[in-house]
Short mmCIF file of C-alpha atoms in Angstrom, two decimals:
data_model
loop_
_atom_site.label_atom_id
_atom_site.label_comp_id
_atom_site.label_asym_id
_atom_site.label_seq_id
_atom_site.Cartn_x
_atom_site.Cartn_y
_atom_site.Cartn_z
CA MET P 38 139.17 151.63 84.69
CA ALA P 39 141.20 148.89 86.14
CA VAL P 40 140.74 150.31 89.44
CA ALA P 41 136.83 150.43 88.98
CA GLY P 42 136.81 147.08 87.69
CA GLY P 43 138.38 145.43 90.88
CA PRO P 44 135.15 145.74 93.15
CA CYS P 45 132.90 144.43 90.27
CA LEU P 46 134.98 141.24 89.59
CA LEU P 47 135.26 140.55 93.37
CA ALA P 48 131.45 140.93 93.76
CA VAL P 49 130.99 138.39 90.98
CA ALA P 50 133.49 135.91 92.36
CA LEU P 51 131.70 135.89 95.81
CA ALA P 52 128.41 135.50 94.27
CA ALA P 53 129.66 132.54 92.20
CA ALA P 54 131.12 131.11 95.35
CA TRP P 55 127.82 131.43 97.29
CA ILE P 56 125.93 129.93 94.52
CA SER P 57 128.33 126.86 94.32
CA ALA P 58 127.99 126.41 98.16
CA ALA P 59 124.30 126.44 98.21
CA ALA P 60 124.12 123.90 95.40
CA ALA P 61 126.38 121.77 97.31
CA GLU P 62 124.33 122.02 100.33
CA SER P 63 120.95 121.41 98.53
CA SER P 64 122.14 118.07 96.89
CA PRO P 65 122.73 116.27 100.21
CA GLN P 66 119.38 117.57 101.45
CA GLN P 67 117.59 116.27 98.64
CA ALA P 68 119.34 112.85 98.84
CA GLY P 69 118.43 112.95 102.57
CA ARG P 70 114.65 113.58 101.83
CA SER P 71 114.61 111.01 99.17
CA GLN P 72 116.07 108.57 101.82
CA LYS P 73 113.58 109.38 104.36
CA SER P 74 110.79 108.27 101.96
CA ILE P 75 112.01 104.86 101.71
CA ASN P 76 113.05 102.06 103.94
CA CYS P 77 113.17 98.33 103.85
CA VAL P 78 111.72 95.86 106.42
CA PRO P 79 111.97 91.94 106.53
CA CYS P 80 109.01 90.25 105.08
CA SER P 81 108.64 88.46 108.48
CA ARG P 82 107.22 91.69 109.73
CA ASN P 83 103.54 91.83 108.94
CA TYR P 84 102.73 95.37 110.12
CA ILE P 85 104.37 98.88 110.05
CA GLY P 86 102.68 100.08 113.17
CA ASP P 87 105.03 98.41 115.55
CA ALA P 88 108.03 100.39 114.36
CA TYR P 89 106.29 103.49 112.66
CA LEU P 90 104.62 104.57 115.59
CA TYR P 91 105.63 105.25 119.00
CA THR P 92 104.37 103.20 121.88
CA PHE P 93 100.86 104.02 122.96
CA THR P 94 100.33 105.85 126.40
CA ASP P 95 97.70 108.09 127.57
CA GLN P 96 98.24 110.45 124.56
CA LEU P 97 99.09 109.23 121.16
CA ALA P 98 102.58 110.49 120.41
CA PRO P 99 103.60 111.73 116.81
CA HIS P 100 104.64 109.07 114.47
CA ARG P 101 108.18 108.56 113.30
CA GLY P 102 109.26 108.93 109.92
CA LEU P 103 110.63 106.00 107.78
CA ALA P 104 114.02 107.13 108.32
CA GLU P 105 113.79 106.59 112.10
CA MET P 106 112.58 103.06 111.78
CA SER P 107 114.84 100.40 113.39
CA ASP P 108 115.74 98.74 110.12
CA SER P 109 118.49 100.33 108.34
CA GLY P 110 117.82 101.89 104.83
CA GLU P 111 121.14 100.09 103.94
CA LEU P 112 118.90 97.11 103.37
CA CYS P 113 117.43 98.78 100.47
CA LYS P 114 120.60 98.93 98.35
CA GLY P 115 119.81 97.77 94.89
CA LEU P 116 116.10 97.24 95.41
CA THR P 117 114.95 100.47 94.36
CA ASP P 118 117.20 101.25 91.43
CA ALA P 119 115.44 101.88 88.15
CA VAL P 120 112.12 100.96 89.66
CA GLU P 121 109.22 103.33 88.20
CA VAL P 122 107.03 103.37 91.35
CA PRO P 123 103.36 104.65 91.03
CA THR P 124 102.96 108.17 92.58
CA LEU P 125 99.90 109.39 94.44
CA SER P 126 97.74 111.85 92.25
CA GLU P 127 94.89 112.59 94.53
CA LEU P 128 93.57 111.86 98.08
CA HIS P 129 90.15 112.54 99.37
CA ARG P 130 88.64 111.43 102.56
CA GLN P 131 85.03 111.79 103.75
CA LEU P 132 83.22 110.90 107.09
CA VAL P 133 79.75 109.11 105.94
CA GLY P 134 76.86 108.12 108.05
CA GLU P 135 74.84 109.23 111.03
CA GLY P 136 74.87 108.79 114.88
CA SER P 137 77.50 106.80 116.71
CA HIS P 138 78.36 104.62 113.81
CA ARG P 139 80.26 106.08 110.65
CA ARG P 140 82.54 105.42 107.78
CA LEU P 141 85.70 106.93 106.75
CA VAL P 142 85.73 106.73 102.97
CA TYR P 143 89.05 107.16 101.31
CA SER P 144 89.43 107.83 97.55
CA VAL P 145 92.81 107.22 96.32
CA LYS P 146 94.11 107.84 92.91
CA PHE P 147 97.59 107.21 91.34
CA GLY P 148 98.68 109.63 88.70
CA ALA P 149 99.56 108.70 85.05
CA CYS P 150 99.54 104.85 85.92
CA GLN P 151 97.57 103.02 83.06
CA ASP P 152 100.31 101.01 81.37
CA ALA P 153 103.21 102.09 84.15
CA MET P 154 101.00 100.55 86.80
CA VAL P 155 100.31 97.33 84.88
CA ASN P 156 103.87 97.00 84.31
CA PHE P 157 104.85 97.56 87.86
CA LEU P 158 102.34 95.08 89.01
CA ASP P 159 103.55 92.48 86.63
CA GLY P 160 107.04 92.51 88.52
CA TYR P 161 106.10 93.40 91.96
CA ASP P 162 103.76 92.30 94.68
CA ALA P 163 102.36 95.70 95.99
CA HIS P 164 100.04 97.00 98.83
CA LEU P 165 98.58 100.28 99.73
CA VAL P 166 99.18 100.86 103.52
CA ILE P 167 96.79 103.41 105.17
CA ILE P 168 97.67 104.45 108.95
CA GLU P 169 94.69 106.44 110.36
CA LYS P 170 95.23 107.91 113.80
CA LEU P 171 91.82 107.92 115.50
CA PRO P 172 90.81 110.64 117.93
CA ASN P 173 89.94 110.13 121.57
CA GLY P 174 86.32 109.09 121.65
CA VAL P 175 86.50 106.95 118.51
CA PHE P 176 87.37 103.19 117.82
CA ALA P 177 87.49 100.51 115.20
CA ASP P 178 86.44 97.09 116.02
CA PRO P 179 88.95 94.60 115.34
CA PHE P 180 86.59 91.71 115.03
CA GLU P 181 84.60 93.61 112.51
CA LEU P 182 87.68 94.43 110.54
CA GLN P 183 88.67 90.84 110.54
CA HIS P 184 85.37 90.04 108.55
CA PHE P 185 86.49 92.49 105.92
CA VAL P 186 89.75 90.51 105.72
CA GLU P 187 87.83 87.20 105.55
CA ARG P 188 85.84 88.55 102.65
CA LYS P 189 88.90 89.77 100.95
CA VAL P 190 87.93 93.42 101.26
CA PHE P 191 91.26 94.11 103.10
CA LEU P 192 94.39 92.20 102.60
CA ASP P 193 95.21 92.57 106.06
CA VAL P 194 94.26 95.00 109.01
CA ALA P 195 95.53 95.81 112.52
CA VAL P 196 94.53 98.01 115.46
CA PHE P 197 97.27 99.48 117.64
CA GLY P 198 96.46 101.13 121.12
CA ASP P 199 93.49 100.63 123.31
CA THR P 200 91.23 97.94 121.77
CA ASN P 201 88.93 97.67 124.72
CA LEU P 202 85.50 98.27 123.13
CA GLU P 203 83.63 98.75 126.37
CA LEU P 204 85.50 101.54 127.86
CA PRO P 205 84.12 105.06 127.78
CA SER P 206 85.97 107.82 126.35
CA ALA P 207 87.20 109.08 129.84
CA LEU P 208 88.86 105.72 130.48
CA SER P 209 90.25 104.88 127.17
CA ASN P 210 93.41 105.74 125.13
CA ARG P 211 93.62 106.74 121.39
CA SER P 212 94.05 103.85 118.76
CA THR P 213 95.44 103.79 115.15
CA VAL P 214 94.19 101.64 112.45
CA GLU P 215 96.63 100.24 109.82
CA ILE P 216 94.84 98.89 106.66
CA HIS P 217 96.63 96.83 103.81
CA PHE P 218 94.95 96.97 100.58
CA ASP P 219 96.24 94.48 97.75
CA LEU P 220 97.17 96.25 94.48
CA LYS P 221 96.14 94.28 91.53
CA PRO P 222 94.75 95.24 88.13
CA SER P 223 91.32 93.84 89.11
CA THR P 224 91.12 95.91 92.10
CA LEU P 225 91.82 99.19 90.23
CA THR P 226 89.42 101.22 88.43
CA ASN P 227 91.06 103.83 86.34
CA CYS P 228 93.71 103.79 88.84
CA ASN P 229 91.27 105.01 91.44
CA ILE P 230 90.68 103.03 94.76
CA VAL P 231 87.72 103.45 97.27
CA ILE P 232 88.25 102.05 100.84
CA ASP P 233 85.72 102.24 103.70
CA LEU P 234 86.67 102.16 107.25
CA PRO P 235 83.79 101.49 109.88
CA LEU P 236 84.24 103.44 112.94
CA HIS P 237 82.25 103.71 116.22
CA ALA P 238 82.12 106.32 118.88
CA ARG P 239 82.39 105.70 122.57
CA TYR P 240 80.37 107.08 125.45
CA LEU P 241 81.81 110.67 125.70
CA PRO P 242 81.76 112.87 129.01
CA LEU P 243 78.61 115.04 129.64
CA ASP P 244 78.23 118.15 128.03
CA ALA P 245 75.65 121.01 128.26
CA SER P 246 75.32 121.08 124.43
CA GLY P 247 74.29 117.47 124.32
CA HIS P 248 77.13 116.83 121.63
CA ALA P 249 80.81 116.58 121.60
CA THR P 250 82.99 117.07 118.36
CA VAL P 251 86.08 115.10 117.57
CA GLU P 252 88.42 115.70 114.69
CA PHE P 253 90.50 113.51 112.46
CA GLY P 254 93.80 114.40 111.45
CA SER P 255 95.46 113.49 107.92
CA PRO P 256 96.12 109.81 107.38
CA ASP P 257 99.57 108.37 106.41
CA LEU P 258 99.71 106.47 103.10
CA LEU P 259 102.75 104.19 102.09
CA LEU P 260 103.43 101.79 99.11
CA ARG P 261 104.84 98.42 100.28
CA TYR P 262 106.20 96.37 97.43
CA ARG P 263 108.73 93.26 96.76
CA LYS P 264 109.72 91.66 93.70
CA LYS P 265 107.57 88.49 92.94
CA GLU P 266 110.59 86.32 92.43
CA ILE P 267 112.50 86.34 95.71
CA ARG P 268 115.26 84.41 96.96
CA SER P 269 114.75 82.32 100.19
CA GLY P 270 116.16 84.07 103.12
CA SER P 271 116.32 87.45 101.40
CA CYS P 272 112.88 88.72 101.43
CA LEU P 273 112.37 92.43 101.97
CA TRP P 274 109.45 94.80 101.59
CA VAL P 275 110.33 98.09 100.25
CA LEU P 276 108.35 101.03 101.86
CA LYS P 277 107.81 104.20 100.21
CA ASP P 278 106.19 107.09 101.66
CA LEU P 279 103.48 108.36 99.14
CA GLU P 280 103.81 111.79 100.74
CA ALA P 281 100.10 112.53 100.69
CA ALA P 282 98.98 116.20 100.75
CA PRO P 283 97.19 117.06 104.06
CA VAL P 284 93.35 116.38 103.67
CA ASP P 285 90.59 118.37 105.24
CA LYS P 286 89.97 117.63 108.78
CA ALA P 287 86.90 115.48 109.20
CA ALA P 288 84.69 116.46 112.17
CA TRP P 289 82.25 114.14 113.90
CA ARG P 290 79.42 115.57 116.19
CA ILE P 291 78.92 112.65 118.63
CA PRO P 292 75.71 112.54 120.95
CA CYS P 293 76.41 112.74 124.64
CA GLY P 294 74.36 113.28 127.74
CA ASP P 295 73.38 116.56 129.27
CA GLU P 296 74.47 116.90 132.88
CA ALA P 297 71.29 119.00 133.50
CA HIS P 298 69.19 115.84 132.95
CA ILE P 299 71.13 113.52 135.58
CA GLY P 300 68.52 113.85 138.14
CA PHE P 301 65.53 113.06 136.00
CA VAL P 302 67.25 110.26 134.36
CA SER P 303 68.49 108.66 137.58
CA ILE P 304 64.87 108.93 139.08
CA VAL P 305 63.20 107.35 135.96
CA THR P 306 65.85 104.60 135.90
CA PHE P 307 65.59 103.85 139.55
CA LEU P 308 61.93 103.67 139.30
CA SER P 309 61.71 101.60 136.23
CA ALA P 310 64.21 99.12 137.77
CA LEU P 311 62.03 98.98 141.01
CA VAL P 312 58.87 98.48 139.29
CA CYS P 313 60.27 95.50 137.14
CA SER P 314 61.85 93.91 140.23
CA MET P 315 58.66 94.02 142.07
CA SER P 316 57.04 92.58 138.94
CA VAL P 317 59.18 89.71 138.84
CA VAL P 318 58.76 89.04 142.75
CA LEU P 319 55.01 89.34 142.57
CA ALA P 320 55.02 86.94 139.51
CA ALA P 321 57.18 84.39 141.33
CA LEU P 322 54.87 84.40 144.39
CA VAL P 323 51.60 84.23 142.58
CA PHE P 324 52.81 81.52 140.05
#
């Protein structure tokens, strides 16, 4: 019996050792994931986009995580202790409108917030930050968005990347919009927020179907907060990734010209311009 029990005891010991090692490895990984979702930046930095995104080139590069931002997570020590931060419950996004001018409508809901949200906002200034990476062929008008800031619809907004509104799609680069929404009890309806982002389509390359389809990926949502009572020279924003689940891709069918109609359109345009020019010349000679 003693001889038979030896292998069993050895198997039990090996299993216990394996479980202990796995638990030891999972703890640092969980801590790492938690650290990646929180970072801190000085209050002098107005936008996250300059550090949160790579430099824009011909193709928009994937964004960096919070842990890869230039500001060290060491700045957050003591700022996130015993803070009950609101958590994201639901995120919905819908493309609304027709033609070449549409709106992205976000519906954001925080979970189990009621009293917890009020208590949090009593001690902290907090902003919801939405970062939307626009597909090629779509742009946001910075001047139009500034009117939203002036009317206090947004707390702040910025467009990164290509902001030349006149360029056609073939000559333009992608861009990203960063929206700051002020979280206050007066702006929350049952812990639900609805935000509209107006967008516009560029002139797309010709296509035989007469339409081109562009798709929007999932946005990034972050919570930016700081204590209301801050000491001079020590102001820091805490950034928390709300880890929003991916939303359904929004597809936009944008009208574009048909290459088969180039000849006809060119002739009509030329004749119309010629007739108008002759009319102006004749009017100048007669009168």
